[in-house]
């Protein structure tokens, strides 16, 4: 309703609407649902492809890879990997993060510990990704949350 071939919003506005309204919904909770089967995740790919086709004004017959390049958007599987890595850095940088103990001594799983025949939980996905990219876990400054609120501190 916002755009058409002869009237409506321009391409930049349509891509901004896609990123804020559609992609944000696809990203939400992807760390949890990323362990789903491949056929289940492919359903989300068609949602992204339809949104990008509408936003860019591409034909339905245009190749998907050229659609991603034209819109400047990565495929959803790469986007989910990126968000997994961002969330992993948030986990290991927080002292009191609830799932920090899943990475004992900040060690990733080695190849023998990874069983690829089962659904892959978050720790296995991140470990596999870090091993495939040959990335070691960096030493990060731990985030310390102050016990008192800054607005409650008296300066006098």
Tab-separated table of C-alpha atoms in Angstrom:
chain	number	residue	atom	x	y	z
A	1	UNK	CA	0.000	0.000	0.000
A	2	UNK	CA	2.940	2.330	0.543
A	3	UNK	CA	4.583	1.856	-2.827
A	4	UNK	CA	3.701	1.055	-6.407
A	5	UNK	CA	5.492	1.236	-9.739
A	6	UNK	CA	3.896	4.551	-10.646
A	7	UNK	CA	3.326	6.184	-7.236
A	8	UNK	CA	4.302	5.869	-3.588
A	9	UNK	CA	7.473	5.791	-1.537
A	10	UNK	CA	10.895	5.678	-3.133
A	11	UNK	CA	13.269	2.724	-2.946
A	12	UNK	CA	15.232	4.043	0.050
A	13	UNK	CA	12.083	4.551	2.096
A	14	UNK	CA	10.788	1.117	1.137
A	15	UNK	CA	14.050	-0.560	2.185
A	16	UNK	CA	13.975	1.362	5.460
A	17	UNK	CA	10.420	0.167	6.052
A	18	UNK	CA	11.479	-3.393	5.250
A	19	UNK	CA	14.391	-3.256	7.699
A	20	UNK	CA	12.322	-1.752	10.509
A	21	UNK	CA	9.074	-3.664	10.093
A	22	UNK	CA	9.952	-7.007	8.512
A	23	UNK	CA	13.608	-7.750	9.229
A	24	UNK	CA	13.270	-6.776	12.883
A	25	UNK	CA	10.548	-9.424	13.248
A	26	UNK	CA	12.709	-12.017	11.493
A	27	UNK	CA	15.666	-11.180	13.765
A	28	UNK	CA	13.688	-11.299	17.006
A	29	UNK	CA	14.440	-14.535	18.836
A	30	UNK	CA	16.630	-15.911	16.064
A	31	UNK	CA	19.127	-17.158	18.661
A	32	UNK	CA	16.396	-19.462	19.948
A	33	UNK	CA	14.723	-20.590	16.728
A	34	UNK	CA	17.951	-20.946	14.739
A	35	UNK	CA	18.204	-24.558	15.918
A	36	UNK	CA	15.066	-25.433	13.938
A	37	UNK	CA	15.224	-27.667	10.901
A	38	UNK	CA	16.370	-26.260	7.581
A	39	UNK	CA	12.939	-26.587	5.978
A	40	UNK	CA	11.386	-24.561	8.766
A	41	UNK	CA	13.977	-21.829	8.351
A	42	UNK	CA	13.415	-21.781	4.564
A	43	UNK	CA	9.874	-20.514	5.187
A	44	UNK	CA	11.391	-17.338	6.610
A	45	UNK	CA	13.589	-16.959	3.528
A	46	UNK	CA	10.508	-16.628	1.349
A	47	UNK	CA	9.200	-13.881	3.650
A	48	UNK	CA	12.466	-11.983	3.295
A	49	UNK	CA	12.539	-12.481	-0.476
A	50	UNK	CA	8.991	-11.181	-0.871
A	51	UNK	CA	9.765	-8.146	1.289
A	52	UNK	CA	12.929	-7.337	-0.644
A	53	UNK	CA	11.181	-7.765	-3.999
A	54	UNK	CA	8.466	-5.369	-2.913
A	55	UNK	CA	10.945	-2.857	-1.491
A	56	UNK	CA	13.245	-2.850	-4.514
A	57	UNK	CA	10.561	-3.226	-7.163
A	58	UNK	CA	12.259	-6.339	-8.559
A	59	UNK	CA	10.466	-8.830	-10.768
A	60	UNK	CA	9.329	-12.149	-9.301
A	61	UNK	CA	11.636	-13.920	-11.729
A	62	UNK	CA	14.774	-12.087	-10.586
A	63	UNK	CA	17.447	-14.319	-9.007
A	64	UNK	CA	17.516	-14.280	-5.231
A	65	UNK	CA	21.274	-13.695	-4.950
A	66	UNK	CA	21.082	-10.622	-7.187
A	67	UNK	CA	18.142	-9.421	-5.089
A	68	UNK	CA	20.303	-9.594	-1.946
A	69	UNK	CA	23.102	-7.656	-3.645
A	70	UNK	CA	20.711	-5.081	-5.064
A	71	UNK	CA	19.090	-4.459	-1.665
A	72	UNK	CA	22.366	-4.600	0.281
A	73	UNK	CA	20.971	-7.304	2.563
A	74	UNK	CA	22.664	-10.581	3.528
A	75	UNK	CA	20.806	-13.897	3.316
A	76	UNK	CA	18.988	-14.792	6.530
A	77	UNK	CA	21.348	-17.638	7.412
A	78	UNK	CA	24.329	-15.255	7.378
A	79	UNK	CA	22.320	-12.663	9.294
A	80	UNK	CA	21.466	-15.245	11.958
A	81	UNK	CA	25.146	-16.237	12.222
A	82	UNK	CA	26.078	-12.590	12.685
A	83	UNK	CA	23.458	-12.145	15.394
A	84	UNK	CA	24.621	-15.364	17.105
A	85	UNK	CA	28.173	-14.001	17.268
A	86	UNK	CA	26.994	-10.636	18.579
A	87	UNK	CA	24.959	-12.381	21.275
A	88	UNK	CA	27.924	-14.626	22.135
A	89	UNK	CA	30.135	-11.569	22.706
A	90	UNK	CA	27.420	-10.122	24.943
A	91	UNK	CA	27.317	-13.366	26.937
A	92	UNK	CA	31.044	-13.651	27.540
A	93	UNK	CA	31.392	-9.960	28.385
A	94	UNK	CA	28.760	-10.068	31.113
A	95	UNK	CA	29.666	-11.309	34.582
A	96	UNK	CA	26.155	-12.264	35.638
A	97	UNK	CA	24.723	-13.349	32.303
A	98	UNK	CA	22.348	-16.295	32.863
A	99	UNK	CA	23.924	-18.572	30.261
A	100	UNK	CA	27.543	-17.578	30.849
A	101	UNK	CA	28.196	-20.952	32.499
A	102	UNK	CA	27.452	-22.750	29.202
A	103	UNK	CA	30.900	-21.628	28.073
A	104	UNK	CA	33.073	-22.835	30.966
A	105	UNK	CA	36.411	-21.063	31.172
A	106	UNK	CA	35.440	-19.302	27.964
A	107	UNK	CA	36.282	-22.433	25.958
A	108	UNK	CA	34.501	-23.263	22.764
A	109	UNK	CA	33.702	-26.867	21.976
A	110	UNK	CA	36.205	-28.779	19.895
A	111	UNK	CA	35.317	-30.689	16.752
A	112	UNK	CA	34.978	-34.015	18.592
A	113	UNK	CA	32.405	-32.558	20.998
A	114	UNK	CA	30.188	-31.296	18.203
A	115	UNK	CA	27.619	-33.851	17.042
A	116	UNK	CA	26.122	-32.516	13.846
A	117	UNK	CA	23.440	-35.213	13.588
A	118	UNK	CA	21.271	-33.556	16.232
A	119	UNK	CA	19.700	-30.137	16.279
A	120	UNK	CA	22.359	-27.650	17.111
A	121	UNK	CA	21.988	-25.679	20.324
A	122	UNK	CA	23.420	-22.197	20.620
A	123	UNK	CA	26.746	-23.309	22.130
A	124	UNK	CA	27.392	-25.796	19.326
A	125	UNK	CA	26.400	-23.305	16.619
A	126	UNK	CA	28.730	-20.641	17.982
A	127	UNK	CA	31.579	-23.095	18.537
A	128	UNK	CA	31.243	-24.444	14.996
A	129	UNK	CA	31.121	-20.939	13.576
A	130	UNK	CA	34.177	-19.789	15.535
A	131	UNK	CA	36.107	-22.918	14.499
A	132	UNK	CA	35.176	-22.518	10.833
A	133	UNK	CA	36.226	-18.857	10.844
A	134	UNK	CA	39.375	-19.667	12.862
A	135	UNK	CA	38.483	-17.120	15.541
A	136	UNK	CA	39.666	-17.472	19.104
A	137	UNK	CA	37.582	-16.110	21.946
A	138	UNK	CA	38.902	-12.639	22.659
A	139	UNK	CA	39.685	-11.321	26.103
A	140	UNK	CA	36.975	-8.812	26.865
A	141	UNK	CA	36.514	-6.352	29.653
A	142	UNK	CA	33.713	-7.623	31.876
A	143	UNK	CA	30.644	-5.447	32.105
A	144	UNK	CA	29.967	-4.429	35.688
A	145	UNK	CA	26.516	-3.090	36.455
A	146	UNK	CA	26.632	-0.626	39.390
A	147	UNK	CA	24.541	-1.552	42.417
A	148	UNK	CA	23.179	1.965	42.894
A	149	UNK	CA	21.364	4.120	40.372
A	150	UNK	CA	23.343	7.124	39.111
A	151	UNK	CA	20.432	9.464	39.732
A	152	UNK	CA	20.260	8.337	43.353
A	153	UNK	CA	23.861	9.346	44.172
A	154	UNK	CA	24.196	12.586	46.107
A	155	UNK	CA	27.017	14.801	44.849
A	156	UNK	CA	27.101	17.143	47.821
